[in-house]
XYZ file of C-alpha atoms in Angstrom:
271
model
C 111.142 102.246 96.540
C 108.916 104.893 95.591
C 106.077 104.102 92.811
C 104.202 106.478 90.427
C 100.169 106.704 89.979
C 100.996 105.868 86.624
C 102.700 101.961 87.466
C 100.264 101.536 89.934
C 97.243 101.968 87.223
C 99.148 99.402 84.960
C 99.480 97.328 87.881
C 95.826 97.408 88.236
C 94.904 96.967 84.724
C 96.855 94.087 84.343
C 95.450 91.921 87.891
C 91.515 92.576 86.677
C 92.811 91.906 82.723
C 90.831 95.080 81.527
C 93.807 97.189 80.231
C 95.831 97.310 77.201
C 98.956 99.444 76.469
C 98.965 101.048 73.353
C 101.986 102.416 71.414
C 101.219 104.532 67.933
C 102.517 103.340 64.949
C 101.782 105.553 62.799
C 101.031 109.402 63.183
C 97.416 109.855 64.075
C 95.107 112.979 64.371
C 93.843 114.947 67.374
C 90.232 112.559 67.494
C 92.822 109.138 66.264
C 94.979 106.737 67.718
C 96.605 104.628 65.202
C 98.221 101.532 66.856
C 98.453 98.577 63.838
C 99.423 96.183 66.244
C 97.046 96.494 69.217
C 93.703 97.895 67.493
C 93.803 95.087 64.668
C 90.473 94.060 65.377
C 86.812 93.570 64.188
C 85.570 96.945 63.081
C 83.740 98.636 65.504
C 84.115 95.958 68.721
C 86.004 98.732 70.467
C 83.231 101.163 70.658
C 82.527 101.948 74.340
C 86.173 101.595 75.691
C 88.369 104.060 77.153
C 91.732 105.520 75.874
C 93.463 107.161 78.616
C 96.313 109.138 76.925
C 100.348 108.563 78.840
C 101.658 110.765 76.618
C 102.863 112.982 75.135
C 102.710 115.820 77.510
C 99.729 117.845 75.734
C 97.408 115.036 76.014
C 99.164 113.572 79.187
C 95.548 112.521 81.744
C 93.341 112.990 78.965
C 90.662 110.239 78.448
C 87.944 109.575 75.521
C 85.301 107.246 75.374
C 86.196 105.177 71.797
C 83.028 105.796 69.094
C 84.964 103.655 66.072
C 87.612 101.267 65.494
C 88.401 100.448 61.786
C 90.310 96.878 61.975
C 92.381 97.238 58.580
C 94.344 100.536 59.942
C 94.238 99.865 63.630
C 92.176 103.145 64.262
C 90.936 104.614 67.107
C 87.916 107.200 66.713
C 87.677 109.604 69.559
C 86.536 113.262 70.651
C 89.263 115.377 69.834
C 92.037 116.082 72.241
C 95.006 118.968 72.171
C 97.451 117.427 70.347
C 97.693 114.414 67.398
C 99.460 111.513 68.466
C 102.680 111.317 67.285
C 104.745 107.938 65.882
C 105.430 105.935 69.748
C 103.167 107.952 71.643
C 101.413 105.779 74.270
C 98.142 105.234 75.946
C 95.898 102.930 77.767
C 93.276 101.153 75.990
C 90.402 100.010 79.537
C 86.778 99.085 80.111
C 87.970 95.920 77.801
C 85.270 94.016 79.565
C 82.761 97.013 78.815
C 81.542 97.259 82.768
C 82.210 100.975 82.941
C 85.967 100.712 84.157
C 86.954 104.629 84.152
C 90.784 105.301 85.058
C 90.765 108.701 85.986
C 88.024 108.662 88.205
C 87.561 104.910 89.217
C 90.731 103.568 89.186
C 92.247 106.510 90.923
C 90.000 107.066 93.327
C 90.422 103.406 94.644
C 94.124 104.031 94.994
C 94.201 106.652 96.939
C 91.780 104.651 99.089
C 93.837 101.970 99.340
C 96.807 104.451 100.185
C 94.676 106.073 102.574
C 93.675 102.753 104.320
C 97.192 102.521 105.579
C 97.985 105.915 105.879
C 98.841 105.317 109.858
C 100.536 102.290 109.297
C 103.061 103.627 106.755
C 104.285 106.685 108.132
C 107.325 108.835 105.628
C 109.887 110.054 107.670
C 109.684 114.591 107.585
C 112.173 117.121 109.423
C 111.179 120.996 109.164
C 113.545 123.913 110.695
C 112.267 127.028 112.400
C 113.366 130.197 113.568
C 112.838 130.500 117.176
C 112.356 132.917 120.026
C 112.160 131.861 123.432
C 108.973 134.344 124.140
C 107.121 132.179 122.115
C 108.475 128.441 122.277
C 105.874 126.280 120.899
C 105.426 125.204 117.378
C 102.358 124.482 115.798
C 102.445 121.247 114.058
C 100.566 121.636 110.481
C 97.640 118.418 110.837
C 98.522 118.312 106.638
C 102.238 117.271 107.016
C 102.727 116.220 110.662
C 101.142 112.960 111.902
C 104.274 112.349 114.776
C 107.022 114.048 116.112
C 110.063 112.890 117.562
C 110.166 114.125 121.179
C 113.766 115.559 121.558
C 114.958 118.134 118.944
C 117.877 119.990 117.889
C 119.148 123.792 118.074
C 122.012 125.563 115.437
C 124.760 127.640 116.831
C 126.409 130.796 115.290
C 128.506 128.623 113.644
C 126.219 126.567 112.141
C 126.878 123.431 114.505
C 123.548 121.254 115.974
C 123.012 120.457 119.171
C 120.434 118.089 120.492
C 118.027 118.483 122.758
C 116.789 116.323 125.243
C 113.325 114.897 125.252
C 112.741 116.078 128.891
C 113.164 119.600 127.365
C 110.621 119.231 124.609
C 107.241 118.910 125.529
C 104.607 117.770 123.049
C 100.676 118.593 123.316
C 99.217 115.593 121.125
C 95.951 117.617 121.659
C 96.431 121.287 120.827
C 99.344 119.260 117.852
C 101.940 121.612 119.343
C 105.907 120.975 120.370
C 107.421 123.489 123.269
C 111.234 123.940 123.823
C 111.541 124.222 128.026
C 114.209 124.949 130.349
C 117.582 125.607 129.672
C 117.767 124.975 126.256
C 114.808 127.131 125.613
C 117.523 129.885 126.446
C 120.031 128.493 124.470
C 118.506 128.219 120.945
C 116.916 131.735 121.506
C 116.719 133.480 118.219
C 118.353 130.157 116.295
C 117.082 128.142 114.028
C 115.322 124.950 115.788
C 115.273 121.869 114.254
C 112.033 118.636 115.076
C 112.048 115.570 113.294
C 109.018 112.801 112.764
C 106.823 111.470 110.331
C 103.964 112.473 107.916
C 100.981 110.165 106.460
C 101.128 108.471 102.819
C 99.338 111.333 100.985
C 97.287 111.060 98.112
C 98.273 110.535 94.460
C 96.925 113.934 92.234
C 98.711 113.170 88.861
C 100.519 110.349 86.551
C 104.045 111.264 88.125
C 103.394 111.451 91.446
C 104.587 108.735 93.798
C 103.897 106.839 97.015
C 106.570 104.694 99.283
C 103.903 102.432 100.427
C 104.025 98.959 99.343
C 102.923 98.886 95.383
C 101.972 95.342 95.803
C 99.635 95.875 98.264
C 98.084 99.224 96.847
C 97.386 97.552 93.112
C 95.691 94.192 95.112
C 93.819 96.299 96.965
C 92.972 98.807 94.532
C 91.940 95.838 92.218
C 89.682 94.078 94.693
C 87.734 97.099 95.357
C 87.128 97.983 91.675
C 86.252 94.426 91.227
C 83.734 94.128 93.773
C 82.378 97.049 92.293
C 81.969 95.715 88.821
C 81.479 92.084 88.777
C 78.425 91.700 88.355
C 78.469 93.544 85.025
C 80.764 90.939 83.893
C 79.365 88.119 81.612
C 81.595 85.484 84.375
C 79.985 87.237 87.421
C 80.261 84.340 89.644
C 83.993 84.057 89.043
C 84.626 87.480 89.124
C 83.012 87.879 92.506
C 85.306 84.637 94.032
C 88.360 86.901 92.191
C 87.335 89.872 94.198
C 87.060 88.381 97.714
C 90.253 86.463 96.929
C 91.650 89.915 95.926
C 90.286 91.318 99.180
C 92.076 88.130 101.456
C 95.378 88.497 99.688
C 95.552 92.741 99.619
C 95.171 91.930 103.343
C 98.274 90.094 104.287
C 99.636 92.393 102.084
C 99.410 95.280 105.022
C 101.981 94.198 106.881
C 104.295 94.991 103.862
C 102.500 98.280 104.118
C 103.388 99.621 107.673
C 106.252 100.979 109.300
C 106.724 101.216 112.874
C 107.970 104.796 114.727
C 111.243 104.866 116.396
C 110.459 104.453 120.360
C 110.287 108.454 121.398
C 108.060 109.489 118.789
C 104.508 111.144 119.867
C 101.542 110.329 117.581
C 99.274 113.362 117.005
C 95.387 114.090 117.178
């Protein structure tokens, strides 16, 4: 199952206990955030945090470091951003323990690292057709989508039926990241479309709705761990919060396995 940037920042927020959802309750304007229920606290103690704005789509990504909070209204005093929050618009309140937690860059960042860390272990499955002519039979694999291929692949006939061919027929340069048709089927699939199947890495996460199929437990643990070894010893329970991280660290590891997906027997892995 397939998770967005967006769960996997909650996810974080909630394992370090630095994050707070926000929901508006009342309409606010484009430098307030009115949440009654959330922000009821002592004036001013929220200076310094972060509000990281989920919606709605104007503000979507936005973030503003907090320079009031009025306790009696539930106010949030910010640098103005496109559009006033509206009644049930949401956002993310961090840096709760004020050691310089940022979510877009931070938090982020140390997902995609974590994605990245498995990236070879947790391969997506990717097909692409081309159009093929048998005076020039090899296919140059693009390094940004292809990290294996399949050897064996498949030709279309005039009437749109497939037809496989044989491994022994396809050769595959792991080198030079290119896939050549050979022999008699070479001749057949002259001037059809061809058709290669095989896998591409976990890519990167560049916005709120974009996903990832690689295990969300193991991504938010790791994620976490990293960002806490980074900040603990801001943290006014520094010697706890370092134990937290390397226990972090242990479990995101025998998380991996959750993380990885073994290739089907014939594929080729690539340069």
């Amino acid at each position: 199952m397939a998770t967005t940037r967006a769960a996997l920042r909650a996810w974080v927020g909630e394992i370090l206990g630095d994050m707070k959802s926000l929901t508006a309750t009342a309409v606010g304007t484009t430098t307030t955030f009115i949440d009654l229920k959330n922000n009821a606290v002592l004036t001013d103690s929220l200076t310094g945090r972060i509000i990281y704005f989920t919606g709605p789509v104007n503000n979507l990504g936005l973030e503003r470091r907090v320079t009031a909070n009025t306790e009696s209204t539930g106010t949030l005093t910010f640098a103005a951003v496109t559009t006033a929050p509206a009644l049930a618009d949401t956002a993310e309140l961090w840096n709760d323990r004020n050691t310089g937690v940022i979510p877009s860059t931070q938090v982020h960042n140390f997902i995609n690292r974590a994605i990245a860390a498995v990236e070879r272990l947790f391969l997506t499955e990717v097909s692409a057709e081309y159009s093929f002519k048998s005076t020039t039979p090899a296919f140059a694999l693009a390094q940004s989508t292809w990290i294996g291929v399949v050897q064996g692949a498949e030709w279309k006939d005039g009437a749109s039926v497939w037809h496989h061919i044989p491994s022994a027929d396809v050769r595959v340069d792991r080198a030079n990241r290119t896939v050549e048709l050979r022999n008699t089927p070479r001749d057949l699939a002259d001037g059809r479309t061809v058709r290669l199947r095989g896998y591409t890495a976990a890519g990167a996460l560049t916005s709120d709705t974009a996903e990832t199929s690689v295990n969300a437990e193991y991504v938010a643990t790791q994620a976490a761990a990293w960002l806490l070894a980074a900040t603990w010893h801001k943290r006014s329970d520094a010697r706890d919060a370092k134990q937290h991280a390397a226990d972090l660290k242990a479990e995101a590891f025998s998380l991996r396995p959750a993380a990885s997906l073994t290739p089907i027997a014939n594929t080729v892995m690539l340069a």
